[in-house]
Coordinates of C-alpha atoms in Angstrom, one line a residue:
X299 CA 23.4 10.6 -49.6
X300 CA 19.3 10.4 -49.4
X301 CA 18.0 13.7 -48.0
X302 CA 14.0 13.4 -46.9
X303 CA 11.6 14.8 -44.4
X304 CA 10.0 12.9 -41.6
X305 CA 6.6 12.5 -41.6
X306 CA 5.6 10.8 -38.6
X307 CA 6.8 8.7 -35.6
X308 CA 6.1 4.6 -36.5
X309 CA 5.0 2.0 -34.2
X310 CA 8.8 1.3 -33.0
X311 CA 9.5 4.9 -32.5
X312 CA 11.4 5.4 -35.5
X313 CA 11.0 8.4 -38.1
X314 CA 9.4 7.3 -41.0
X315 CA 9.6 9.4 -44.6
X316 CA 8.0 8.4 -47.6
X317 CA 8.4 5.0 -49.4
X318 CA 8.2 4.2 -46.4
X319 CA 11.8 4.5 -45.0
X320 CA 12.7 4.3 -41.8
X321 CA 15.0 6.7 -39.5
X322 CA 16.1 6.3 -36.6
X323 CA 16.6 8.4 -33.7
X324 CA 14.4 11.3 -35.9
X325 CA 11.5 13.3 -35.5
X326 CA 8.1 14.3 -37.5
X327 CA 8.7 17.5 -39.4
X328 CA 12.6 16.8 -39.9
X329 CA 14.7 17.1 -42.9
X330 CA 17.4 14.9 -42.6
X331 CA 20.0 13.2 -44.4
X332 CA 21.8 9.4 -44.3
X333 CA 22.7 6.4 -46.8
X334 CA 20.1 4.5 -48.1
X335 CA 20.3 0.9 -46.9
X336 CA 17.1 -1.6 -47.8
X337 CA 14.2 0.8 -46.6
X338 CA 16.2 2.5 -44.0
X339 CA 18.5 5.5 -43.8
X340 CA 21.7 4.9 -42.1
X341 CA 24.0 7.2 -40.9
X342 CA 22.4 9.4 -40.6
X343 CA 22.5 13.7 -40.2
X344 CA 19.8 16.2 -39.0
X345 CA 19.8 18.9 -41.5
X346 CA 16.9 20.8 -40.2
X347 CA 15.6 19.6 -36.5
X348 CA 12.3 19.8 -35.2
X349 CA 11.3 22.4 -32.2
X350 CA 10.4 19.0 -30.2
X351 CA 14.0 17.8 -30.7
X352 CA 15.5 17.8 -26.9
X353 CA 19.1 16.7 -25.6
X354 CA 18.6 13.3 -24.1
X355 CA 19.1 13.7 -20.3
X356 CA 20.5 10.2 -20.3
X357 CA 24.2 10.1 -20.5
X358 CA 24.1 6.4 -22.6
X359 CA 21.1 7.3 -24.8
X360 CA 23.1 6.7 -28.1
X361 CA 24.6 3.6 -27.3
X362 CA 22.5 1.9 -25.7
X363 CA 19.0 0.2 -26.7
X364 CA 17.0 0.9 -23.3
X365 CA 15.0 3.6 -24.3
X366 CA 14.0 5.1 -27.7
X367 CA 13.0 8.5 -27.3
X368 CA 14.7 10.6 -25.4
X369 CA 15.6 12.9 -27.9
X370 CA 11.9 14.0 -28.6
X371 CA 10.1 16.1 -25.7
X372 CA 8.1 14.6 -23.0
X373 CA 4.8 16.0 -24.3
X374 CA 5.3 15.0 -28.1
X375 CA 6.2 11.6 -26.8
X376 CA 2.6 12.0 -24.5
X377 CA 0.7 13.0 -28.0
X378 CA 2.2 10.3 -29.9
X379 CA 1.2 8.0 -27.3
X380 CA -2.2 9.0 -27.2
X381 CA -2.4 8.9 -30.9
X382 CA -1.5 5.2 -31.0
X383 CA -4.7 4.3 -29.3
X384 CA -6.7 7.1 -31.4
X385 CA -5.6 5.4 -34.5
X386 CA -6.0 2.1 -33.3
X387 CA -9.3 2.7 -32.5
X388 CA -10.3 4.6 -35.6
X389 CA -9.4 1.2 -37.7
X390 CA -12.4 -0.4 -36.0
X391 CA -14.4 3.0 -36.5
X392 CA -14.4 3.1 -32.4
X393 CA -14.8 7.2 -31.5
X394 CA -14.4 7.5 -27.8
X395 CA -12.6 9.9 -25.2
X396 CA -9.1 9.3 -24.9
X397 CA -7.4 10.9 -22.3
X398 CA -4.0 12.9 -22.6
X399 CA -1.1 10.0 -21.3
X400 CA -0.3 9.7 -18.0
X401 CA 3.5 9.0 -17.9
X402 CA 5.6 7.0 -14.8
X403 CA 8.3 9.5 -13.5
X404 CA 12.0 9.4 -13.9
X405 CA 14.1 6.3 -12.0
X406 CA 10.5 4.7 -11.3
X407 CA 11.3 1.2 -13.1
X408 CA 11.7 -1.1 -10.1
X409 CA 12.0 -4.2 -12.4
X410 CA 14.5 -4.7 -14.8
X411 CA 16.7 -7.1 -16.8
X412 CA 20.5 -6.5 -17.3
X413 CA 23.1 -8.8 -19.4
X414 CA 26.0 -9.8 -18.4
X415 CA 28.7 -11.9 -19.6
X416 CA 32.1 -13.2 -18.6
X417 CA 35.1 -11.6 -20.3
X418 CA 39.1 -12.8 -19.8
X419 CA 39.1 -10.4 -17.0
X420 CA 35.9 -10.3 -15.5
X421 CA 32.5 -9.8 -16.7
X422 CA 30.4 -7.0 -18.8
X423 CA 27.0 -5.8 -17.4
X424 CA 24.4 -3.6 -18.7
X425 CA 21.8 -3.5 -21.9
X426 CA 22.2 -4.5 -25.0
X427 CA 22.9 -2.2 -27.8
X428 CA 20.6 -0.9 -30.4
X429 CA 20.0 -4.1 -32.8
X430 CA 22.4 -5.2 -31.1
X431 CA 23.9 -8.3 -29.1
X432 CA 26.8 -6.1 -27.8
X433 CA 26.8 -5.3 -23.8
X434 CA 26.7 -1.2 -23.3
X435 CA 27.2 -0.3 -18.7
X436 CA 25.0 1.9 -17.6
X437 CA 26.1 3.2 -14.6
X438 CA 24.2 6.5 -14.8
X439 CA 20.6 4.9 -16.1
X440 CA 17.9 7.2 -14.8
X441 CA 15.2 4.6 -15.9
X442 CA 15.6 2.7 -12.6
X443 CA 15.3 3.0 -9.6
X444 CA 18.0 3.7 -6.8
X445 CA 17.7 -0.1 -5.7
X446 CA 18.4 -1.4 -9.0
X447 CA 20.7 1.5 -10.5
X448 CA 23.6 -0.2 -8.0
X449 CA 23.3 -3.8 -9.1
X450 CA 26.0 -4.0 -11.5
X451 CA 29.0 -6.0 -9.4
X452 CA 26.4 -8.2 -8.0
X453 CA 25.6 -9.2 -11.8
X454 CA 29.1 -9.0 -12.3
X455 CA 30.0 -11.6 -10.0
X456 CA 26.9 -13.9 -11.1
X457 CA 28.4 -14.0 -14.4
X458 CA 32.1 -14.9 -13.6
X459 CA 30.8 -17.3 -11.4
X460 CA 28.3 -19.1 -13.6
X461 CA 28.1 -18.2 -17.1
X462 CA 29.3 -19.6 -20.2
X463 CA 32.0 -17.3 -22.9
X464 CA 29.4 -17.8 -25.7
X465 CA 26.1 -16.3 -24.3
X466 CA 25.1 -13.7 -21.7
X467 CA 23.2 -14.9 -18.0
X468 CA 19.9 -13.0 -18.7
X469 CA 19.6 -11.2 -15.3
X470 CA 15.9 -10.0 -13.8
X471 CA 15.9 -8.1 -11.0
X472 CA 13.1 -6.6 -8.6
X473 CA 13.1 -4.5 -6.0
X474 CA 10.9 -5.4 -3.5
X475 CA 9.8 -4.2 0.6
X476 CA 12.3 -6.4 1.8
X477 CA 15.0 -6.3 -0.8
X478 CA 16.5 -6.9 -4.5
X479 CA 14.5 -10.7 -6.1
X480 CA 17.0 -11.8 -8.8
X481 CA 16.3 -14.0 -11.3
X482 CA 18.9 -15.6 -13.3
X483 CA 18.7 -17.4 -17.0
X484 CA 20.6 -18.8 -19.2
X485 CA 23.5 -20.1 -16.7
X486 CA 25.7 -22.7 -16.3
X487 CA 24.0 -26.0 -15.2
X488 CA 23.8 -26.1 -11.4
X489 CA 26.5 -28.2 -9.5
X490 CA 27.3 -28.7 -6.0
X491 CA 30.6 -25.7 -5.7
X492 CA 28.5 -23.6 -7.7
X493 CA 25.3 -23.6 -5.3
X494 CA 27.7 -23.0 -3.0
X495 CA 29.5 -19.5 -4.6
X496 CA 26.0 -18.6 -5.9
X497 CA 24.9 -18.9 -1.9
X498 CA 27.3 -16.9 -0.5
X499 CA 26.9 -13.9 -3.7
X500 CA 22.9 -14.0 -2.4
X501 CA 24.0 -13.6 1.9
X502 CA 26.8 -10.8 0.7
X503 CA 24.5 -9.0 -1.6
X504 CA 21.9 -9.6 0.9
X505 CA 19.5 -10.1 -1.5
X506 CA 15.9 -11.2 -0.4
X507 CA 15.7 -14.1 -2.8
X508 CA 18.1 -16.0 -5.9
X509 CA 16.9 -18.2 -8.1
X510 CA 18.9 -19.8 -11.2
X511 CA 17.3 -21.0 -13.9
X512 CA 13.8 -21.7 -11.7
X513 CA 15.5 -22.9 -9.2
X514 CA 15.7 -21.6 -5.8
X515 CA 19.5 -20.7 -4.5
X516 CA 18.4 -18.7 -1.5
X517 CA 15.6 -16.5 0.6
X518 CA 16.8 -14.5 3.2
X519 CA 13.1 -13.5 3.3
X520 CA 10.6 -13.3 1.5
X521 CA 10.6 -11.0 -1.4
X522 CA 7.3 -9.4 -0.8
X523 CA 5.7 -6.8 -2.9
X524 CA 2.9 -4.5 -1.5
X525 CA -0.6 -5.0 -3.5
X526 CA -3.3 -2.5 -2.2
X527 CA -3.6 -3.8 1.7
X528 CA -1.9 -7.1 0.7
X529 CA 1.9 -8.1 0.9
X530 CA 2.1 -10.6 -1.9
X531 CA 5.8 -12.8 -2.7
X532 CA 5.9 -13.5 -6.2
X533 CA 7.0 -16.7 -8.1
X534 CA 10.4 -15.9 -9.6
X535 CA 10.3 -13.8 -12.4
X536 CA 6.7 -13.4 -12.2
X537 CA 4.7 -10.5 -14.2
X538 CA 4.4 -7.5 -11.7
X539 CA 3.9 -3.7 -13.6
X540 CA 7.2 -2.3 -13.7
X541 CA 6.3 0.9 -11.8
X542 CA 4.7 1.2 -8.5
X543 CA 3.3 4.5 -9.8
X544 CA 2.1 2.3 -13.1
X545 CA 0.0 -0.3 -10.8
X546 CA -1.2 2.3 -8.6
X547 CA -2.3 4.6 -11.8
X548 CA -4.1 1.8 -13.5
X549 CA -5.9 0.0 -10.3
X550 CA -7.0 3.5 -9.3
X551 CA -8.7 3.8 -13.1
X552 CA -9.7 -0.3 -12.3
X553 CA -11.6 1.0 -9.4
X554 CA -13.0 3.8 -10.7
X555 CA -14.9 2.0 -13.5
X556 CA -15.5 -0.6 -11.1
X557 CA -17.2 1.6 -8.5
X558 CA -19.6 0.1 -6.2
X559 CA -19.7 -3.1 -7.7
X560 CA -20.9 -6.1 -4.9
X561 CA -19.1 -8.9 -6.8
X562 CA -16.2 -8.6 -9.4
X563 CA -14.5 -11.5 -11.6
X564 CA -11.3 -10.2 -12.4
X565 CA -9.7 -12.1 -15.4
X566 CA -6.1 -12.9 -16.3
X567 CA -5.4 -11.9 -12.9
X568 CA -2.0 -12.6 -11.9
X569 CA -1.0 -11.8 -8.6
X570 CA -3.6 -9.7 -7.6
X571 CA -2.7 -6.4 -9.2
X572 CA -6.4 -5.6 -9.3
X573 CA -8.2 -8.4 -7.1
X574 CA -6.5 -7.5 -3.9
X575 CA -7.6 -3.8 -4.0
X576 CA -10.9 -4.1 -5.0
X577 CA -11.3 -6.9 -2.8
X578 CA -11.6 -4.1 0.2
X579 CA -15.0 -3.2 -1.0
X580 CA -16.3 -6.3 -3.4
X581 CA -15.8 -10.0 -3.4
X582 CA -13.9 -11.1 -6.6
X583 CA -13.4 -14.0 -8.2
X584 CA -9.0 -13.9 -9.5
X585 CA -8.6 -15.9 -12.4
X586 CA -4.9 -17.1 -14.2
X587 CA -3.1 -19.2 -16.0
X588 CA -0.1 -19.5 -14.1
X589 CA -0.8 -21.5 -11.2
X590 CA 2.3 -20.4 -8.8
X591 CA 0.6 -16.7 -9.7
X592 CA -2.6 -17.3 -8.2
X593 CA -1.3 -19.2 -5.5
X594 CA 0.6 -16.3 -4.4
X595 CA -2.4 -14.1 -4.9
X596 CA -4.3 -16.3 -2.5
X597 CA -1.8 -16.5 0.1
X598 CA -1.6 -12.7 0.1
X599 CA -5.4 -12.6 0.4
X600 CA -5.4 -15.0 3.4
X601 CA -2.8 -13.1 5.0
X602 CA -4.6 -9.6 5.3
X603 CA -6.9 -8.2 6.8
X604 CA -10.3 -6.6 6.1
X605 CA -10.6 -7.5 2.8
X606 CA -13.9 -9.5 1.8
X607 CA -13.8 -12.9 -0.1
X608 CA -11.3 -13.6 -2.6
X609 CA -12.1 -17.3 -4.7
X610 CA -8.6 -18.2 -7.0
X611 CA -9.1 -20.4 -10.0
X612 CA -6.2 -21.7 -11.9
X613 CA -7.8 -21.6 -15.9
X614 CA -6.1 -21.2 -18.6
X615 CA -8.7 -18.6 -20.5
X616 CA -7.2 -18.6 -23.7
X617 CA -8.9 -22.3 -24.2
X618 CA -11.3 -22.4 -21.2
X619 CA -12.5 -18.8 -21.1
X620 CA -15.6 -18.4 -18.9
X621 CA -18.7 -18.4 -20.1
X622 CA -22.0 -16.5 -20.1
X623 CA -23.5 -19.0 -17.2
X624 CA -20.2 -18.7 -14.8
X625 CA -20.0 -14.7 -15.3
X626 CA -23.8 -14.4 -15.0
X627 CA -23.6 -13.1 -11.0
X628 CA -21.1 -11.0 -11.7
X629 CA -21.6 -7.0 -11.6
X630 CA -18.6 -6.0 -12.9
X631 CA -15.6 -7.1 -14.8
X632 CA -12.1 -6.5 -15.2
X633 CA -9.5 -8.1 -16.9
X634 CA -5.6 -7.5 -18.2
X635 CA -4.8 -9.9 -21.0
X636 CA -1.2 -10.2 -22.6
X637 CA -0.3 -8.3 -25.9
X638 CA -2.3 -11.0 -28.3
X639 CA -5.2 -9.6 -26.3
X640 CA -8.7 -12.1 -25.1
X641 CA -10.8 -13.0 -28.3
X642 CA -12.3 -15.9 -27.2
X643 CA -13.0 -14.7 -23.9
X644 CA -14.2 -11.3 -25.2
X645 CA -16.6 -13.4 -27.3
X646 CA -18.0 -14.9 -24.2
X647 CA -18.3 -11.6 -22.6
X648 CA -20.0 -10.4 -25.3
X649 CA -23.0 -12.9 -24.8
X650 CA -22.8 -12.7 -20.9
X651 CA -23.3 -8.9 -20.9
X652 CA -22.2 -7.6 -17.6
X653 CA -23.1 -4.7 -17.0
X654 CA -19.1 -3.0 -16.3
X655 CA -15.7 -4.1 -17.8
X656 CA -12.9 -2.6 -16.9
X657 CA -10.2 -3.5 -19.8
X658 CA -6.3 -3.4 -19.4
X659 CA -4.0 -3.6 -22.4
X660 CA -0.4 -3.1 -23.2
X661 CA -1.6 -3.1 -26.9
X662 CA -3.7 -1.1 -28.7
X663 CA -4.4 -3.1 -31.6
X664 CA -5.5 -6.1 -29.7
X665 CA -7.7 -3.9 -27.7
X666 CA -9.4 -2.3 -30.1
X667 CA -10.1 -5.2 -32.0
X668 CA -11.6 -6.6 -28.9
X669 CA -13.5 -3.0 -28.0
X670 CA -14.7 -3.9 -31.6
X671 CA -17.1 -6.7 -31.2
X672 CA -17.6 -5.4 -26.8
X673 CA -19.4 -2.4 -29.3
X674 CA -21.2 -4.7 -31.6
X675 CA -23.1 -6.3 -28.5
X676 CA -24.3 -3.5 -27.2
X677 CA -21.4 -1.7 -25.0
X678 CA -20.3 1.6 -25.4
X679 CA -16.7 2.3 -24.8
X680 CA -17.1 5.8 -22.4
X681 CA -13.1 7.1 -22.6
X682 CA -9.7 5.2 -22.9
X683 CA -7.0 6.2 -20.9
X684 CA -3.1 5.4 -21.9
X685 CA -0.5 4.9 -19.2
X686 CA 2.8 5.1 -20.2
X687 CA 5.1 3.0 -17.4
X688 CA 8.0 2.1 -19.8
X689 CA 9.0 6.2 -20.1
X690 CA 10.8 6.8 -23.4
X691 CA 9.9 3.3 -25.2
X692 CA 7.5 2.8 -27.8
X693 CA 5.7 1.0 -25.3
X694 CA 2.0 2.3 -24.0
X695 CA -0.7 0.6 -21.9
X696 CA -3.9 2.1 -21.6
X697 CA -7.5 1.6 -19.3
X698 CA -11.0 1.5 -21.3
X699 CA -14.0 1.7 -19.4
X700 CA -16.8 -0.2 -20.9
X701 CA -20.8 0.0 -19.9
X702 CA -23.7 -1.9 -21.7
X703 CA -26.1 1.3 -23.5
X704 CA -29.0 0.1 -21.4
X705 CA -27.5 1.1 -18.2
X706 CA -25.5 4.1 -18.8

């Protein structure tokens, strides 16, 4: 046996002790003991716990992979949070306000994707163990919501009816105004009697919409989601935040930075998280990647009411980012890149020089990379704020307000 102390939480959530070794499932401050495999301790025992050590309020928390930290409190998993983006910043030698993190509620998650796999005598649904490929049911998960927490025989039946012994259907399910959106992957090839089972499992379930691999099965109506004053339906599988108190959290910060802006581009877009809102007091330009994203953000547009000009451009910015001529008009700029973050359109911003950007990240590396060279032309980064909407993950996203010096 291996006795150390923890030292601090890693980027995955794990304890980490000198050397550095890895622990699982511990805390900082710690003194805990396990058997020493490769630069990790393995089973492992808590000889002295930390005061921030809690009893996980989730019934599957040791099983199963979902979540990460329930077993430290809610405010050192807040700190910790925080102190990602602190520390990410300080490799750049960015000083700013960072916020204390604002953290999505209990059963809040209203998207989420379950496994499920066919067995001799029916089928296995749930998330995947730790490091795991095995299948733990989590019939009392308080990460999701009501809508989802009951969707278990309906994944169940999906499975017997389409999925192979060898791998698991990969099931994504949203809740939506109208209903559950269920996107399935990793299925049998479609045939004739199987449309027809997979038909009838959408009308029993009443689901609002199936799809099977990309392809549509059935809509009993549209699976809308509500974006500001907009209803917007989603291509399947979509992004969409995964809590409705997450988007509302971060497009209130959006709008806040934004403020009275006339004319807004708003950049990696997708379906409107933050061009339909601010649309009821600016005209935006919404620009994405993903085509069927940004049509649906323009149908939502044309569909509302009272909201001023909305122009969609399908663009994919990673190689055509716009440049300093096209952002010249704009007052104001937001934009929510994925986890490898916007370099080369950072770059471009950083010669255009409006006068606001608004940045959304779900990683604080990237960002603060990118915050990096938004400081070396001229912009000063006034506070960061960190939004946690994946509760007990390793997981944060945060808002930066940015402003050039000159009109601060």
């Amino acid at each position: 046996m291996t006795t150390v102390t923890i030292e601090r939480l890693g980027q995955q959530g794990d304890g980490v002790a000198p050397g550095p070794l890895f622990v699982p499932l511990t805390l900082p401050g710690e003194i805990v003991s396990g058997t020493l495999e490769g630069d990790a301790l393995v089973d492992i025992s808590i000889e002295a716990p930390s005061s921030d050590r809690v009893k996980a309020p989730c019934s599957h928390f040791r099983s199963c992979g979902g979540c990460q930290l329930q077993h430290a409190s809610d405010d050192l998993v807040a700190a910790w949070k925080r102190d990602l983006v602190v520390t990410a910043l300080a490799v750049h030698g960015i000083e700013t306000e960072v916020h204390p993190t604002i953290t999505s509620p209990e059963k809040s998650r209203r998207r989420a994707t379950f496994a499920a796999r066919r067995t001799k005598k029916g089928a296995m649904v749930g998330f995947h163990a730790r490091k795991s490929d095995a299948i733990i049911p989590v019939p009392n998960c308080i990460l999701v919501t009501d809508g989802l927490a009951g969707v278990a025989p309906l994944a169940e039946a999906l499975a017997v009816a389409g999925a192979s012994r060898k791998a698991a259907l990969s099931v994504t399910v949203t809740e939506g105004l109208e209903g559950l959106d269920v996107a399935v992957a990793g299925g049998k090839p479609l045939d004739g009697p199987l449309r027809i089972v997979l038909a009838g499992l959408c009308e029993a379930h009443r689901l609002a919409r199936l799809t099977w691999d990309d392809e549509l099965i059935g809509m009993r109506v549209p699976p809308a989601q509500a974006i500001g004053n907009a209803s917007v339906v989603p291509p399947p599988g979509g992004f969409l935040q995964a809590t409705q108190h997450g988007q509302e959290t971060l497009t209130a910060l959006v709008q806040k930075i934004v403020g009275g802006a006339k004319s807004v581009a708003d950049l990696f877009a997708g379906c409107g998280t933050f061009a339909l809102p601010l649309a009821e007091k600016a005209e935006v330009l919404a620009v994405e990647g993903a085509s069927d994203m940004i049509a649906a953000l323009d149908a939502g547009w044309r569909q509302a009411q009272g909201l001023k000009r909305v122009r969609t451009e399908a663009r994919d910015l990673f190689r055509r980012p716009l440049l300093p001529d096209e952002l010249a008009r704009f007052d104001a700029v937001v934009l929510d890149p994925p986890r490898a973050g916007a370099a080369v359109q950072i770059a471009e911003l950083a010669k255009a020089k409006p006068p606001i950007i608004a940045h959304v990240s779900c990683n604080p590396q990237t960002f603060a990379r990118d915050a990096a060279t938004l400081q070396d032309a001229g912009y000063v980064l006034e506070w960061v704020q960190p939004v946690d909407q994946f509760r007990w993950s390793a997981h944060v996203e945060l808002v930066g307000s940015f402003r050039l010096a000159h009109t601060r």
